[in-house]
Structure formats: C-alpha cells, structure tokens
Coordinates of C-alpha atoms in Angstrom, one line a residue:
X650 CA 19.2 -10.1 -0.5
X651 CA 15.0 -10.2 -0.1
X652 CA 14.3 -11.3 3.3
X653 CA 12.6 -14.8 2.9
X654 CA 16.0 -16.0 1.4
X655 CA 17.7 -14.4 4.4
X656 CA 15.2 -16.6 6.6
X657 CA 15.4 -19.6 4.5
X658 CA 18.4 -20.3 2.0
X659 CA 17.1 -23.3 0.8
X660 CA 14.1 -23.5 -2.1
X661 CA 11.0 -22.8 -1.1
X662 CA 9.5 -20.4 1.5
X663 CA 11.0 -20.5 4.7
X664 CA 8.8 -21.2 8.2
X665 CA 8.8 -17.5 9.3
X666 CA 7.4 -16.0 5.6
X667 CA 4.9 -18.9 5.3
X668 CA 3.8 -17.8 9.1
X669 CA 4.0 -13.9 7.8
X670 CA 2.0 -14.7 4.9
X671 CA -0.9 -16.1 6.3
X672 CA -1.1 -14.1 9.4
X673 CA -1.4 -10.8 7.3
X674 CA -3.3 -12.8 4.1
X675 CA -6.3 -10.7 1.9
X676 CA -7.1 -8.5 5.2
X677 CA -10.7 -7.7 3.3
X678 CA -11.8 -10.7 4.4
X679 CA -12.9 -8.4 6.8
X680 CA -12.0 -11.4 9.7
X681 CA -8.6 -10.1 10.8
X682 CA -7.1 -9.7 14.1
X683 CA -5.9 -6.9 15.8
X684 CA -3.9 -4.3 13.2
X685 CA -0.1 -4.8 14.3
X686 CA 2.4 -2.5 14.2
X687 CA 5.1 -4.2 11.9
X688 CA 7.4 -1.1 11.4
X689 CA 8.4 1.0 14.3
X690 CA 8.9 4.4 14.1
X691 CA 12.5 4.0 14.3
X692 CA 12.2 0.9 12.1
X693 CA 10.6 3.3 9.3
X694 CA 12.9 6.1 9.7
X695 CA 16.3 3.5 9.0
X696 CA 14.4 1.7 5.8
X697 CA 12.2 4.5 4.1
X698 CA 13.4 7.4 1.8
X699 CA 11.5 10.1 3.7
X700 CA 8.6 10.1 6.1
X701 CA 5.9 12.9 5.8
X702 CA 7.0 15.4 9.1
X703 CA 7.2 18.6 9.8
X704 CA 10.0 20.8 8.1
X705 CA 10.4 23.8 6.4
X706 CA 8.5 25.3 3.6
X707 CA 9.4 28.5 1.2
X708 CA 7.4 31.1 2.0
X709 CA 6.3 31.7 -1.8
X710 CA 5.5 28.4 -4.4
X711 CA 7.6 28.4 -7.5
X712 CA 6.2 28.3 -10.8
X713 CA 9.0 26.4 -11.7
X714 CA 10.5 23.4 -10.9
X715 CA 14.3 23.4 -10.0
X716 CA 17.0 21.8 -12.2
X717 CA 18.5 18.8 -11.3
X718 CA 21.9 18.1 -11.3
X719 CA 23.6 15.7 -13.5
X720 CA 25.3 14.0 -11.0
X721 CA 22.2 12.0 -9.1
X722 CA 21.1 11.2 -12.7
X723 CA 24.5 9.6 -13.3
X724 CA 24.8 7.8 -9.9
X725 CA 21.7 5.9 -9.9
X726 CA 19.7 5.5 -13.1
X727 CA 16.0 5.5 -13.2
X728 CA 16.3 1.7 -14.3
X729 CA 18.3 1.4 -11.1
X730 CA 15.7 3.1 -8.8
X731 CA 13.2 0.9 -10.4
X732 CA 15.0 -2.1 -9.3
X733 CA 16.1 -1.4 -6.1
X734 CA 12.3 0.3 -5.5
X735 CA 10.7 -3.2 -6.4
X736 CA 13.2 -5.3 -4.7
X737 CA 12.0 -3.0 -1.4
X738 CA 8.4 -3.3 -2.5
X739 CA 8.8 -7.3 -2.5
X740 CA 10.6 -6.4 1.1
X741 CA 7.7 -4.8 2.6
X742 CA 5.1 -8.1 1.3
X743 CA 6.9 -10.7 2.3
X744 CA 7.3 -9.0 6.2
X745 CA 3.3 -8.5 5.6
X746 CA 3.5 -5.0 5.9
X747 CA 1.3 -4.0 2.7
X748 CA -2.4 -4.0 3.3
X749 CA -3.5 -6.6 1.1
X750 CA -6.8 -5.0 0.5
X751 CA -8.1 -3.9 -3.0
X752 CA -10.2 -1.4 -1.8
X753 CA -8.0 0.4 -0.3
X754 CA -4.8 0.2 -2.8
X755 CA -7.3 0.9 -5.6
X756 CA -8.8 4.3 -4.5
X757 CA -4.8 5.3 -3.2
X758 CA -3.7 4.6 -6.8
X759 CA -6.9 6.4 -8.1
X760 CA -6.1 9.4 -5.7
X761 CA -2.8 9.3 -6.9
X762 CA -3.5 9.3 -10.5
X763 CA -5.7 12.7 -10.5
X764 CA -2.8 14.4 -9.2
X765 CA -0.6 13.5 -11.9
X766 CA -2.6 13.5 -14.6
X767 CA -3.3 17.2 -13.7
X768 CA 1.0 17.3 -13.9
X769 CA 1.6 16.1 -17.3
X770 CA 5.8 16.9 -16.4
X771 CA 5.2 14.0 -14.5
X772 CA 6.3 11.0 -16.8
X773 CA 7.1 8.0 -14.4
X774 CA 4.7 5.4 -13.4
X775 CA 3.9 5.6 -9.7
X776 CA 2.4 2.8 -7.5
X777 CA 0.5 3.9 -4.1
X778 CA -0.5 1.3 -1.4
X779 CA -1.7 1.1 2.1
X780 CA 0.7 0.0 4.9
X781 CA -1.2 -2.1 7.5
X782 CA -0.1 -0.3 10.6
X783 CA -2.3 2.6 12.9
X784 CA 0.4 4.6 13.7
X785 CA 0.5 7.8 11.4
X786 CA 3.3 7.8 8.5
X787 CA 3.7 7.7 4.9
X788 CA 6.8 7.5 2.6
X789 CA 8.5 7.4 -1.1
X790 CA 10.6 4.9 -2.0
X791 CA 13.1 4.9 -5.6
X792 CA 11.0 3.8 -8.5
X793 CA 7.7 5.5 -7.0
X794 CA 6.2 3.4 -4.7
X795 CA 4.5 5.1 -1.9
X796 CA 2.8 4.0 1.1
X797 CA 1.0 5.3 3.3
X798 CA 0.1 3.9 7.1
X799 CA -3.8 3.6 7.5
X800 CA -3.3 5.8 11.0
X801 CA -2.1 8.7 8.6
X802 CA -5.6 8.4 6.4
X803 CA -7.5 8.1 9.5
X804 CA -6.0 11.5 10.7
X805 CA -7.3 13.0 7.4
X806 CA -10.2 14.6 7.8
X807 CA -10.6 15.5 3.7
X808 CA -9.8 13.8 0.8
X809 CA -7.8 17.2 -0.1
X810 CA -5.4 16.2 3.2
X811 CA -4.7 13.1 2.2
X812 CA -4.0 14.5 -1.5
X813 CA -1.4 16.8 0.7
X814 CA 0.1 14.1 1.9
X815 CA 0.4 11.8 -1.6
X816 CA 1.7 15.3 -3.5
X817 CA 4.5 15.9 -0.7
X818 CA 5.7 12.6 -1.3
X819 CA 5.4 12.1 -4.7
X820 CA 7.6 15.3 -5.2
X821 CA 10.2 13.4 -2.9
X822 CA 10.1 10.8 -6.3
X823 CA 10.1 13.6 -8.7
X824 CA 13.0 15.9 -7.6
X825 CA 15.5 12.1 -7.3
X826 CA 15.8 12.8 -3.8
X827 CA 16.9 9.2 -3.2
X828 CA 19.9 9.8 -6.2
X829 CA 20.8 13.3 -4.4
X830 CA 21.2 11.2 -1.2
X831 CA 22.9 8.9 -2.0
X832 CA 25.1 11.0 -4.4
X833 CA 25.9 12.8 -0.6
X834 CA 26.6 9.7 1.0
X835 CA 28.4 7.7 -1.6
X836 CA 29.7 5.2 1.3
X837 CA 26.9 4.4 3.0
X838 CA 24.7 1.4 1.4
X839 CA 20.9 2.0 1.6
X840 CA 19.6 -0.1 3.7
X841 CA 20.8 -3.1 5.2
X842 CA 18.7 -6.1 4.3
X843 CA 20.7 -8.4 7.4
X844 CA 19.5 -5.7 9.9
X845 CA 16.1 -5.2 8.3
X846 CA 15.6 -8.6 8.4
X847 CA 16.4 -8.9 11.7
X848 CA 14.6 -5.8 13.2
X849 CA 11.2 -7.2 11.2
X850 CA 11.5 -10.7 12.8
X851 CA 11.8 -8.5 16.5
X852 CA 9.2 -6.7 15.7
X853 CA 6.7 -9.7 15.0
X854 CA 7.8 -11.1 18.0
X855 CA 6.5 -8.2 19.9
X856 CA 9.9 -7.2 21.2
X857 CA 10.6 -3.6 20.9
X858 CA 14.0 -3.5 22.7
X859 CA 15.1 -6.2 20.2
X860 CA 13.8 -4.5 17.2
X861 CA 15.4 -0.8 18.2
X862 CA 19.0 -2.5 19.2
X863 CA 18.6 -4.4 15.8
X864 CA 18.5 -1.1 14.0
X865 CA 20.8 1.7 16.4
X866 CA 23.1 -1.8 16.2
X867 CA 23.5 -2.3 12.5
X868 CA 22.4 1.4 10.7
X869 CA 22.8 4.4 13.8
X870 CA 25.3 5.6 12.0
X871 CA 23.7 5.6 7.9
X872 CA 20.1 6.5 9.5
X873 CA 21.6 9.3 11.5
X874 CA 23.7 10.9 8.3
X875 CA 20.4 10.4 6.4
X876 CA 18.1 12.4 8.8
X877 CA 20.4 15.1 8.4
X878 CA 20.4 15.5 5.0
X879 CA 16.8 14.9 4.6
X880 CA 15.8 18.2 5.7
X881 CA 16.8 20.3 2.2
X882 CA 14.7 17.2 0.5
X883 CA 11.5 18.1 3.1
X884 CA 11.8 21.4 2.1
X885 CA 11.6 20.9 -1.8
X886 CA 9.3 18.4 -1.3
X887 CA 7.0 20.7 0.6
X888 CA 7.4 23.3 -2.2
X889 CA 6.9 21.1 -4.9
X890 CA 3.7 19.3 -3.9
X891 CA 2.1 22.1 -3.2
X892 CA 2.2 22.8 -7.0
X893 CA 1.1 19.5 -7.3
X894 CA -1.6 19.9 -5.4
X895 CA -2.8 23.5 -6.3
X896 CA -2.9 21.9 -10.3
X897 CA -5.2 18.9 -9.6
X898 CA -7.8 21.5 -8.2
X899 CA -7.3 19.9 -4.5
X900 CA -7.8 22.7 -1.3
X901 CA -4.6 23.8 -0.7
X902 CA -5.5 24.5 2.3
X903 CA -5.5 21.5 3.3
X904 CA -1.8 20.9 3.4
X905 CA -1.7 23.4 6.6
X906 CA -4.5 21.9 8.2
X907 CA -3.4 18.3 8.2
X908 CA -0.2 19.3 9.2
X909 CA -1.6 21.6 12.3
X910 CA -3.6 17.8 12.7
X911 CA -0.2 16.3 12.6
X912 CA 1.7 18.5 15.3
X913 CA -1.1 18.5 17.8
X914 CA -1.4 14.3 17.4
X915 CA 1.9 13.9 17.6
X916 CA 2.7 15.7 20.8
X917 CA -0.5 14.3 22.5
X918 CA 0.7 11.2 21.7
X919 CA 5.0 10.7 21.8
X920 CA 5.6 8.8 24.8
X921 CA 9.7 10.0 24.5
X922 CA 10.6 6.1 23.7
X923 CA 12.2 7.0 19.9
X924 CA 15.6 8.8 20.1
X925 CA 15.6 12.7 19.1
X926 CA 18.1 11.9 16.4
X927 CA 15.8 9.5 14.7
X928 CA 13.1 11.7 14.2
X929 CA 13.3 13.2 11.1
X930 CA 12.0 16.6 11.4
X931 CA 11.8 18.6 14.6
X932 CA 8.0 19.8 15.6
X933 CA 7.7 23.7 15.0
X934 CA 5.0 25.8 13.4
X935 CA 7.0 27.3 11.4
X936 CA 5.9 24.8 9.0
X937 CA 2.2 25.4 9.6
X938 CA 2.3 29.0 9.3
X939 CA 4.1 29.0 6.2
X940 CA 2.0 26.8 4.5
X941 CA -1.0 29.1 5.3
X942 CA 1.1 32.0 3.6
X943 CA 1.3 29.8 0.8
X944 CA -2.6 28.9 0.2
X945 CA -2.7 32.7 0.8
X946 CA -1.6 33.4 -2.7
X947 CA -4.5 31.4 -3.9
X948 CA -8.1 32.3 -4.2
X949 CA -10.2 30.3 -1.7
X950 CA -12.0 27.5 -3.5
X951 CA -13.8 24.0 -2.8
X952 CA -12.5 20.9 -3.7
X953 CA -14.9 18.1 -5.2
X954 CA -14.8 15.3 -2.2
X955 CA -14.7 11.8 -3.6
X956 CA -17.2 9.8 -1.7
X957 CA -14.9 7.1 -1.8
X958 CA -12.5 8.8 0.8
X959 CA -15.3 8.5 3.7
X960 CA -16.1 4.6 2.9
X961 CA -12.1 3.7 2.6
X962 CA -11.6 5.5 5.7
X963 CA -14.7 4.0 7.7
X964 CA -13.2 0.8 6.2
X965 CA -10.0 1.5 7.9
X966 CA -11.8 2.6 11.3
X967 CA -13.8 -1.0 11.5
X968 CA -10.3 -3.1 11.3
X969 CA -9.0 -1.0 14.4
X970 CA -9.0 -2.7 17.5
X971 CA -10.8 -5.9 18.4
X972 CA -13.5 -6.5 16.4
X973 CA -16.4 -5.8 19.6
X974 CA -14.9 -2.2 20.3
X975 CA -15.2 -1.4 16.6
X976 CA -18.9 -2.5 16.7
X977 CA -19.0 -0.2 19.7
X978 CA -17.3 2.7 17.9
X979 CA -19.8 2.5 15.3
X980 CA -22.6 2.3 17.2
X981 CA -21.7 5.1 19.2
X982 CA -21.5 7.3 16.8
X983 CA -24.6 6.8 15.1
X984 CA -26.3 6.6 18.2
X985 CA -25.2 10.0 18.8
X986 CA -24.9 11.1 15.4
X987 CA -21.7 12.4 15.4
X988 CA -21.0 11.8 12.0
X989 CA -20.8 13.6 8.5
X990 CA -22.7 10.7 6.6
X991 CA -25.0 8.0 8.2
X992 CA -24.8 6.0 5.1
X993 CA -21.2 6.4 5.3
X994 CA -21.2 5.0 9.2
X995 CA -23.7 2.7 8.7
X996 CA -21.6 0.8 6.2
X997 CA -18.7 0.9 8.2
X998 CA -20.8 -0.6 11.2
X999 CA -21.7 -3.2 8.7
X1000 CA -17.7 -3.9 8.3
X1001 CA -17.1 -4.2 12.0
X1002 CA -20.3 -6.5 12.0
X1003 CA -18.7 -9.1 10.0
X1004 CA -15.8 -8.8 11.4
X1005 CA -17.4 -10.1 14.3
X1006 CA -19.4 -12.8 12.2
X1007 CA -23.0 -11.0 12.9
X1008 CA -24.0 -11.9 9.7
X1009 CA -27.9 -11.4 10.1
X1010 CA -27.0 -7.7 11.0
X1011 CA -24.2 -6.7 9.1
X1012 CA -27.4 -7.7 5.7
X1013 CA -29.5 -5.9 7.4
X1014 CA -27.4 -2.8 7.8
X1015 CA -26.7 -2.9 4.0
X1016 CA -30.2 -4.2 2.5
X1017 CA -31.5 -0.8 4.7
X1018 CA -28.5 1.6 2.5
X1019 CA -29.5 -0.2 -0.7
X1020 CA -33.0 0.5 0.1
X1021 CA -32.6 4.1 0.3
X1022 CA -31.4 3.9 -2.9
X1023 CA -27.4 4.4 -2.5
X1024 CA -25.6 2.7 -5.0
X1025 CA -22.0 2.0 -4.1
X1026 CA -19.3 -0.6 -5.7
X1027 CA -18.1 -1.0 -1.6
X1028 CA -21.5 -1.7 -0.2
X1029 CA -21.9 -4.2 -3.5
X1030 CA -18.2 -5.7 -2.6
X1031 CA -19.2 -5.9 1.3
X1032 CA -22.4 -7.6 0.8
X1033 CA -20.3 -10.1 -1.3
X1034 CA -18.1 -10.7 1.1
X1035 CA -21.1 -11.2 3.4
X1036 CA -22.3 -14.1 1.4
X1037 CA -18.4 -15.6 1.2
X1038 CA -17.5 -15.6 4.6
X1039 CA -21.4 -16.9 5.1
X1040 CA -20.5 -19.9 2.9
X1041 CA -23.6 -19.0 1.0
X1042 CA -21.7 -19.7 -2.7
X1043 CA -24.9 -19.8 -4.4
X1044 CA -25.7 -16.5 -3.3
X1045 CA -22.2 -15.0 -3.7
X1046 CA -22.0 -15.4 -7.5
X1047 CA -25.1 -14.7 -8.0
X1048 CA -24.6 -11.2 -6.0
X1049 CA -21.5 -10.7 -7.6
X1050 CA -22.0 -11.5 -11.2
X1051 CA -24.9 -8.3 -11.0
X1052 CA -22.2 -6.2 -9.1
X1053 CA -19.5 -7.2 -11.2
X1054 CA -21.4 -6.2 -14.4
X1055 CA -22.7 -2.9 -12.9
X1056 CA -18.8 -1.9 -11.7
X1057 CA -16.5 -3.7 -13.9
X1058 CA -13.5 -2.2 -12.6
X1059 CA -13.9 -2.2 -9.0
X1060 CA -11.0 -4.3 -7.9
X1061 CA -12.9 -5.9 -4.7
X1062 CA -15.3 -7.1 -7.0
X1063 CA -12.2 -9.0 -9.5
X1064 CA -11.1 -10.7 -6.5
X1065 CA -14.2 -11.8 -5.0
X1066 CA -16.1 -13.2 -8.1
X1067 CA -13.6 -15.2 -9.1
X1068 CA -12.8 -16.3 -5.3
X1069 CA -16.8 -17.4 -5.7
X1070 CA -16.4 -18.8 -9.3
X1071 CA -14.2 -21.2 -8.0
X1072 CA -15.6 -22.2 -5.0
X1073 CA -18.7 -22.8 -6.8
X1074 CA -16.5 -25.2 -9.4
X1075 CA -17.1 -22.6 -12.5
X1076 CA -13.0 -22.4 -12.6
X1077 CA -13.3 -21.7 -16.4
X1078 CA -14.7 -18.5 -15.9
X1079 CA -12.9 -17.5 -13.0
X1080 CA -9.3 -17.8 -14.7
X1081 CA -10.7 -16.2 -17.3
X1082 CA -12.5 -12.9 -15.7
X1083 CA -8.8 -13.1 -13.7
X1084 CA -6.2 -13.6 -16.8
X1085 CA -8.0 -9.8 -17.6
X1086 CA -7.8 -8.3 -14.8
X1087 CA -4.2 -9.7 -14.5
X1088 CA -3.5 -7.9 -18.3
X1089 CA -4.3 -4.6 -16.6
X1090 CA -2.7 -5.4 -12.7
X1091 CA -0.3 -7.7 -13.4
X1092 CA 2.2 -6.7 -10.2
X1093 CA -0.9 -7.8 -8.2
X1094 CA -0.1 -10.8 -5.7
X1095 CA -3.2 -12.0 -5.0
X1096 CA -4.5 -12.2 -8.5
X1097 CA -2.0 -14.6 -9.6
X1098 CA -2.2 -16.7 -6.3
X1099 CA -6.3 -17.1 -7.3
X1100 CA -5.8 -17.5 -11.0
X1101 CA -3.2 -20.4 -9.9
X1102 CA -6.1 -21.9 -8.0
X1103 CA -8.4 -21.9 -10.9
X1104 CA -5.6 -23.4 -13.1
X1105 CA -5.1 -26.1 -10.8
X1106 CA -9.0 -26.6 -10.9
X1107 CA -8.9 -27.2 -14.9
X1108 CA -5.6 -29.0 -14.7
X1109 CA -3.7 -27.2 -16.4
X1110 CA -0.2 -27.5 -15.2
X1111 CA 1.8 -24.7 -16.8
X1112 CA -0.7 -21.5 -16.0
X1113 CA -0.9 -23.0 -12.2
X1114 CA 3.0 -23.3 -12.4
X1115 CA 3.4 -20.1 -13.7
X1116 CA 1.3 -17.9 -11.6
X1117 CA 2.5 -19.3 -8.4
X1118 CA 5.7 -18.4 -10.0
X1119 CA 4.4 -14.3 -9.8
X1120 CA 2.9 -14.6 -6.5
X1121 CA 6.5 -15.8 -5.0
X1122 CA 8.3 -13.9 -6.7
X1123 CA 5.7 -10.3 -6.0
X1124 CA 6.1 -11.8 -2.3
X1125 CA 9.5 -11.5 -2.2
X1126 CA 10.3 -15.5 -2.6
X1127 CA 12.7 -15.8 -5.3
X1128 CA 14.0 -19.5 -5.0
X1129 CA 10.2 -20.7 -4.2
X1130 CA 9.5 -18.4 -7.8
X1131 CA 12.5 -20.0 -9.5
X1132 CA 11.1 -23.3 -8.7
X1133 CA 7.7 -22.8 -10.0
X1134 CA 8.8 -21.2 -13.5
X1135 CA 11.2 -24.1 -14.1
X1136 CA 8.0 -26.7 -13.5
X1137 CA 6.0 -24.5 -15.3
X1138 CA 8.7 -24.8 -18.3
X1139 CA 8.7 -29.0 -17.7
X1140 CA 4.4 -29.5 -18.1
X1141 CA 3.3 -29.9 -21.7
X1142 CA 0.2 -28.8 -21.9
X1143 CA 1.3 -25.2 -23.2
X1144 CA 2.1 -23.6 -26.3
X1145 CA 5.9 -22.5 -27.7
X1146 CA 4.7 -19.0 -26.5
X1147 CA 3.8 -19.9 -22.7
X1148 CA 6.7 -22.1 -22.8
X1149 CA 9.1 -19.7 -24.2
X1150 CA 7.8 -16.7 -21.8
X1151 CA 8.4 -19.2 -18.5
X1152 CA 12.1 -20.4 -19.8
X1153 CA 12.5 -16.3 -19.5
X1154 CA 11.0 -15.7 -16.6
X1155 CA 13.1 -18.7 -15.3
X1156 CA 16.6 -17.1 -16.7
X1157 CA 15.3 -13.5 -15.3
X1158 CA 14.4 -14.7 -11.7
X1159 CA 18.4 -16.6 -12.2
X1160 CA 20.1 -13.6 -12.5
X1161 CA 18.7 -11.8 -9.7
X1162 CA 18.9 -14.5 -7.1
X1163 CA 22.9 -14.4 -8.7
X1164 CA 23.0 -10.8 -8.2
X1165 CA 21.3 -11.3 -4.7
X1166 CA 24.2 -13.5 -3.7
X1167 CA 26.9 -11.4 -5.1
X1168 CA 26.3 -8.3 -2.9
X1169 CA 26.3 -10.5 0.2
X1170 CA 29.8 -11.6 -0.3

C-alpha cells in the first residue's frame, strides 16, 4: 500500500500529500526553507536495505566476484525487486524525501554511470538521487535505486569519496543482498507500509518520540533480525566496491579516508538518542585500517576531479540553514579565503543570495565569474533562475534559449526553459523541448507535471490528462493517477495511438491499486 492511499482512501490526493508536496516542491527554486530531517536515523535503518557504516572489510580485494546462490534468485525475481524497488521509490516522493533538484540527481546519475560503465558485468539499470536531509547517510534499495543524504556529500571532501560511497552501495544491488535477506528471513515482510506511514507523518510533525515508538512499535523485531544479518552484506559490499571503484580509475584511497571522515563525525556528533541495536554497524577502525591495506596493493595514482562535484556541493552548502547564515557562511569564507576554488564559492554565495531574494547581488556575483571567462552549465542554470524568481520572463528565455543551445543536456536548463516558455505564453515550444526530454527521462516527476501545464495552455485535453497521470502516479498517488488516465482516455482530441497507450496505462495503474489492496487484507 503507497502511503497517499494510506492517508486518503478516496480518489484524489489526500490533505497531508498535497501539504508534502508543496512544502518539499522543485527545491532549485533556490527559495526553500530550512532542510528538514524527514527520515530519522532509526526511521532509515527500519525502511532502507543497508546504510553506508562502518563494518568489516577483507583484508585482500578479490579479482573475482563470488557466486550467488540460486536460492535468492528463486525467491525474489529481478522483475520483483524492480517492483517492489519503484513502489519504495514512489514511497520516498510522496513523503518528500527526494530532493527534487536536477542538478543534483543529474551529476549523481552521471557519477554513477562512470562507475559502471568502467564494470561492464554490471547489466542492470541503476537510478541515483539525492535525499533532502543533512544528516549523513546513503542506501540501496531492490531494483537499484540509491540515495544518498546531502549531509553524506557534504562530508565528501573528493569526488573519489563520494564515488566510495556510490560503489559500496551499488555492490549491495549487485551481489542481491536484499534476495539473500529476505531468503534468511522468509517470515518477516519488508517493510511495513502502516508503520512507515505513520512514522513519516510523526516525523513532519516534528515529533521524534512519536516517530521512534511508531517504528520500535510496529518493526523492533524485523529491523533488529535485519541489522544482524546485514553485517556479512557490509562486508561483501565493502569488497566488492572497492573493485568497482579501483576499475573506474577513482582514488582508492579515498574509501579509507571518508570512512576515517565518517568515524570521527559520527562520534563528535551521536548525542546517545538512537538505540545500540539499531545502529547497523558498530564504530571500529578496523574498518579504516583495512581499507588502507587494501589501496596498499595499488600503485598510488590521481583521480581526474569532476568540477561538477565542488558546484553540487557548494549548491548543497547554500540550502543549509536559514537562508542569512548561508550568506554568512559564504562570505566568510571568501573573506578569509578558506576555500579550494573562489569561483566555486563565489557561485555558491550567489545561491545563498537568491535564496534570500538579493537579486542585484546574487547577478553581480555571477556576471563577475562569467567575466573571467568561466563557462559553467550551473552558473548558466543559476543566472536563469535569477531572472525566474525575478519575474523578468523576457529575460529568462532569452538567457536560457543561449544556455540551453550551448548545454543541451543539462537537465536544470530542460526544466527551466520550458518553465519560462510557458510563462512567457510560447507553450508550443515548451511541450515540445519537454515531450524530448521526457523520451530520454521519462520516470522524471516534474517534467510531466510542466509538460501537463503546457498542454493545458494549448488545450489539449488528453496530453494534460495524461501527464498529470505520470506525475501522480511517480508521486506515489495511484487513485489521483487512475483518474487522470481514464479522463485522458474520455477527451477526443487524440489519436488511436495516444488513446490506446492511456486505456493501458489505465488497466496497468488497475491492477496495482488491486494488488495494493490485496496484501492489506
């Protein structure tokens, strides 16, 4: 059961996810509030297949990966960790949880990619995003979705850590850890989507005694059998990603370094409040030392450092805290230069800056880094956004039509030229710059929530029908989705193909809502 039906039974989204939804809406707006912490710790440890924690590591790397058994294969299919993969995915956006920022979830996926592209054994599709939370986590679900908190990228110091991290838990997908689990703990359910629902609703109420009883009350006793399996999975995860990581020519150095990082922030900061037993992995450095025996074995080399890894992160640092203290934070550094790249801390001072609606200075900040000469797609995408949140249409498109053409597949720049298209009442080519990008990104929320908007512009009933259709049903929304693709079947102004594909989409959406209501009883 998804969690806006468990709010609202009826059609239609409920009170609480139309609240969620726009209180966590397209965060690279750059005019959000305070980052909340959706998930507690203890929260993430009962719902996620693994969080990235100390554990232990082989002292030497295979050259091979180990066999599986048959008997995870046979238990859960990969069709079946797929589904139940998505159906968590569509979990995690209808609570708000996933960073709706393109930036971000773009150079994540782009991260992702080079390391398995340089592991061709690697044949599933994977899916990375960014979890819109400061504490430090990140975790694999079935199907090969993986998140990762924006505290965790913020404790990177190199894009090679931050690889570390994505390897480790891409190798939790890889080796079926979730199957293995679950072939080990045949009578315990996954998760439980009552107590999920309830512990997600506590926690954006602010109440953390209500959010841990609604978890220790309804999963103590699955979480606690999972924790203590989890710790053969660590190990092989550890193993395996460091192959991962050594092929894609990242510093594997790194994966010691971050986790030395992750120790030290982690007993500086635990306050006691989350249960021993819920942690998953206990803090030693044993971990730390064997990974340095590991990277060892390898002759030292550098890694290539994407300059996107400094601007996402300096993206990430501006939405912490209230928007003044992130001016501050900016302006402190530079003041005192305490930073690897000025260009790189200049543009996140120009993030903060619109945050707090200084428009005048957050253009002048990026007119001066244009100046210079430094061609970036997320200065171009910031200044755009400069001009949106400005009301200054005019300007938008006409910014944004020269970025867009100069970096056609920066996905900041897909949203935000359409999002000016329409606003400037040139809907035509809006839906149609958006029905391309949707071709290539078609699990994308917020493309089809835009390209319904520029439908409704032109009038044309089944593409608006349809695509608010996606966007519910991405968010999690099924009966709100199932409504929308059975109007979108009803309007006439398609062909037999459009009308065919919604009648589908309508019988598909059916039989999960069916299936959905089936496991409850």
């Amino acid at each position: 059961m998804l969690l806006c039906e468990f709010i609202a039974f009826g059609n239609g989204l409920g009170r609480e996810c139309q609240e969620l939804f726009a209180e966590f809406s397209y965060l690279s707006n750059m005019t959000l509030r305070p980052a909340k912490r959706i998930f507690s710790r203890t929260l993430l440890a009962a719902m996620l297949l693994n969080a990235f924690a100390p554990a232990g590591l082989p002292a030497i790397a295979q050259t091979r990966l180990p066999e599986l058994g048959d008997s995870s294969g046979a238990l859960v299919s990969s069709v079946q960790e797929k589904r139940l993969g998505g159906e968590a995915m569509r979990e995690l956006r209808a609570a708000g949880a996933v960073l709706n920022d393109p930036e971000v979830n773009a150079y994540l996926n782009e991260l992702g990619r080079r390391i398995l592209s340089a592991n061709p054994e690697i044949r599933q599709p994977f899916e990375f995003f960014a979890v819109g939370d400061p504490s430090v986590n990140a975790f694999a679900m079935p199907g090969g979705y993986i998140g990762v908190n924006m505290g965790l990228v913020l404790l990177t110091q190199t894009e090679s850590e931050l690889a570390a991290v994505l390897a480790h838990e891409i190798a939790h997908v890889t080796q079926k850890h979730y199957a293995r689990q679950l072939d080990d703990q045949r009578k315990n359910s996954w998760m439980s989507i009552a107590g999920l629902a309830a512990a997600i609703l506590a926690a954006r109420s602010g109440n953390g005694e209500a959010v841990q009883g609604a978890i220790l009350g309804s999963q103590a006793a699955a979480v606690q059998s999972y924790l203590n399996f989890s710790r053969d999975n660590e190990r092989e995860a550890d193993r395996i990603g460091f192959q991962y990581l050594l092929r894609a020519g990242f510093d594997v150095g790194s994966m010691s370094s971050f986790m030395e990082r992750l120790q030290r922030s982690t007993t500086l900061n635990d306050t006691g409040a989350v249960p021993g037993y819920l942690r998953t992995h206990p803090m030693t450095v044993d971990r730390v030392g064997e990974a340095r025996a590991l990277s060892a074995q390898v002759p030292p080399r550098l890694a290539k450092e994407n300059s996107d890894y400094f601007y996402v992160r300096s993206l990430l640092r501006s939405y912490i805290g209230e928007g003044p203290d992130a001016v501050k934070h900016f302006e402190s550094i530079i003041t005192e230069r305490k930073f690897s790249s000025e260009a790189v801390a200049r543009y996140g001072l120009a993030a903060a800056l619109l945050r707090t609606r200084e428009f005048a200075r957050a253009k002048k900040e990026l007119e001066s880094l244009k100046a210079g000469g430094l061609q970036h797609p997320m200065i171009e995408a910031l200044l755009g956004q400069l001009y949106l949140q400005n009301d200054d249409v005019d300007g938008a498109v006409r910014h944004l039509e020269t970025a867009f053409q100069r970096f056609p597949n920066h996905m900041q720049l897909a949203y935000d030229l359409p999002e000016a298209l329409i606003r400037a009442k040139k809907s035509t080519r809006a839906l149609t710059l958006l029905e391309a990008t949707i071709a290539k990104h078609s699990n994308d929320p917020q493309l089809h929530a835009l390209a319904a908007r520029a439908s409704a512009d032109l009038n044309l009933k089944l593409k608006q029908h349809r695509h608010l259709g996606e966007q519910y049903y991405l968010q999690g929304a099924l009966r709100a989705a199932l409504d929308q693709f059975e109007l979108a079947s009803k309007a006439s102004d398609g062909n037999y193909y459009d009308a065919s594909f919604v009648e589908a989409r309508a019988r598909e959406v059916k039989r999960e809502i069916q299936l959905a209501t089936n496991e409850r009883r």
